[in-house]
Amino acid sequence: MFFEDSSDLCLYLFSQGIEKIAWDASGERLAVCFKDCDELYSGLIAIYDVRRTPLISASLIGFIRGPGECPKPIAFSFHDKFKQGPLLSVCWSSGFCCTYPLIFRSHILP
């Protein structure tokens, strides 16, 4: 297994595997929630930038933590109708539902 940086390695070492995963329609963004992480990573959604040529590779972009007290993602999904990039909608255990725009650099106006 190849790790882009130490954050990827920490997630792998301190979790029991993948709990939820979603890939956007363009194939450029991947959202992953890990099982039974340690307290630091618990409830986070990891967002990856995915490259498909010549091989599939994923680089960690960052994390999303939900609102409220100790939120955990119940469900999440990408919407592919936003022209600037995918929208990630998440329903959190805290009762909040949030939508996060993941705008691609290529769609940012100069």
Tab-separated table of C-alpha atoms in Angstrom:
chain	number	residue	atom	x	y	z
A	1	MET	CA	0.000	0.000	0.000
A	2	PHE	CA	1.309	3.459	-0.926
A	3	PHE	CA	0.793	6.481	1.351
A	4	GLU	CA	1.032	10.036	0.012
A	5	ASP	CA	1.862	11.536	3.423
A	6	SER	CA	1.849	10.810	7.150
A	7	SER	CA	-1.868	11.701	7.511
A	8	ASP	CA	-2.764	8.806	5.202
A	9	LEU	CA	-0.586	6.472	7.241
A	10	CYS	CA	-2.136	7.617	10.545
A	11	LEU	CA	-5.656	7.040	9.232
A	12	TYR	CA	-4.699	3.563	8.084
A	13	LEU	CA	-2.915	2.612	11.313
A	14	PHE	CA	-5.545	3.967	13.729
A	15	SER	CA	-8.686	2.693	11.998
A	16	GLN	CA	-10.316	-0.682	11.453
A	17	GLY	CA	-10.937	-0.082	7.740
A	18	ILE	CA	-13.332	1.938	5.635
A	19	GLU	CA	-16.859	2.457	6.949
A	20	LYS	CA	-18.347	4.651	4.181
A	21	ILE	CA	-17.051	5.768	0.809
A	22	ALA	CA	-18.346	8.004	-2.015
A	23	TRP	CA	-16.754	8.876	-5.350
A	24	ASP	CA	-17.937	11.898	-7.339
A	25	ALA	CA	-19.206	11.485	-10.919
A	26	SER	CA	-16.107	13.120	-12.449
A	27	GLY	CA	-13.873	10.584	-10.697
A	28	GLU	CA	-11.706	13.378	-9.266
A	29	ARG	CA	-12.895	13.431	-5.631
A	30	LEU	CA	-13.233	10.625	-3.115
A	31	ALA	CA	-14.795	10.931	0.358
A	32	VAL	CA	-13.936	8.263	2.958
A	33	CYS	CA	-15.044	7.694	6.550
A	34	PHE	CA	-12.987	5.194	8.546
A	35	LYS	CA	-14.223	2.708	11.181
A	36	ASP	CA	-13.272	2.942	14.832
A	37	CYS	CA	-10.601	5.630	14.518
A	38	ASP	CA	-8.795	7.017	17.526
A	39	GLU	CA	-10.250	10.154	19.117
A	40	LEU	CA	-8.318	12.557	16.875
A	41	TYR	CA	-9.792	11.152	13.635
A	42	SER	CA	-13.182	9.974	14.930
A	43	GLY	CA	-16.097	11.286	12.893
A	44	LEU	CA	-13.957	12.868	10.189
A	45	ILE	CA	-14.512	12.487	6.470
A	46	ALA	CA	-11.239	12.367	4.531
A	47	ILE	CA	-11.337	14.045	1.099
A	48	TYR	CA	-8.969	12.786	-1.594
A	49	ASP	CA	-7.961	14.152	-5.004
A	50	VAL	CA	-7.946	11.217	-7.427
A	51	ARG	CA	-5.784	10.950	-10.552
A	52	ARG	CA	-6.530	8.209	-13.063
A	53	THR	CA	-3.605	8.375	-15.477
A	54	PRO	CA	-1.462	6.446	-15.953
A	55	LEU	CA	-2.488	4.635	-12.732
A	56	ILE	CA	-5.135	5.426	-10.133
A	57	SER	CA	-3.652	7.421	-7.242
A	58	ALA	CA	-5.261	9.369	-4.411
A	59	SER	CA	-3.808	12.317	-2.498
A	60	LEU	CA	-5.321	13.519	0.760
A	61	ILE	CA	-6.709	17.060	0.380
A	62	GLY	CA	-8.122	17.482	3.863
A	63	PHE	CA	-10.809	16.558	6.345
A	64	ILE	CA	-14.401	17.552	7.073
A	65	ARG	CA	-15.683	17.536	10.648
A	66	GLY	CA	-19.384	18.041	11.225
A	67	PRO	CA	-21.159	20.529	13.474
A	68	GLY	CA	-22.289	19.721	16.997
A	69	GLU	CA	-20.938	17.571	19.813
A	70	CYS	CA	-18.883	14.534	18.628
A	71	PRO	CA	-20.569	14.328	15.204
A	72	LYS	CA	-20.263	11.202	13.088
A	73	PRO	CA	-21.338	10.995	9.456
A	74	ILE	CA	-24.515	8.924	9.104
A	75	ALA	CA	-24.636	9.154	5.294
A	76	PHE	CA	-22.947	11.170	2.569
A	77	SER	CA	-23.173	11.488	-1.187
A	78	PHE	CA	-21.912	13.633	-4.052
A	79	HIS	CA	-24.149	15.726	-6.317
A	80	ASP	CA	-22.790	16.081	-9.831
A	81	LYS	CA	-24.911	18.922	-11.242
A	82	PHE	CA	-22.745	21.790	-9.904
A	83	LYS	CA	-20.579	23.104	-12.791
A	84	GLN	CA	-17.650	24.253	-10.613
A	85	GLY	CA	-17.108	20.822	-9.052
A	86	PRO	CA	-18.863	18.250	-6.895
A	87	LEU	CA	-21.030	19.042	-3.885
A	88	LEU	CA	-20.734	16.671	-0.928
A	89	SER	CA	-23.880	16.414	1.219
A	90	VAL	CA	-23.501	14.877	4.671
A	91	CYS	CA	-26.063	13.929	7.318
A	92	TRP	CA	-24.425	14.030	10.740
A	93	SER	CA	-25.332	12.195	13.957
A	94	SER	CA	-25.768	15.633	15.569
A	95	GLY	CA	-28.925	16.132	13.462
A	96	PHE	CA	-27.387	18.541	10.948
A	97	CYS	CA	-27.326	18.012	7.180
A	98	CYS	CA	-24.647	20.045	5.410
A	99	THR	CA	-23.511	20.521	1.820
A	100	TYR	CA	-19.846	21.232	1.098
A	101	PRO	CA	-18.713	22.572	-2.308
A	102	LEU	CA	-15.463	20.971	-3.468
A	103	ILE	CA	-14.551	23.406	-6.228
A	104	PHE	CA	-11.901	22.324	-8.735
A	105	ARG	CA	-8.967	24.664	-9.358
A	106	SER	CA	-9.629	24.481	-13.093
A	107	HIS	CA	-13.069	26.083	-12.520
A	108	ILE	CA	-11.880	29.079	-10.475
A	109	LEU	CA	-12.181	32.322	-12.379
A	110	PRO	CA	-8.958	34.370	-12.763
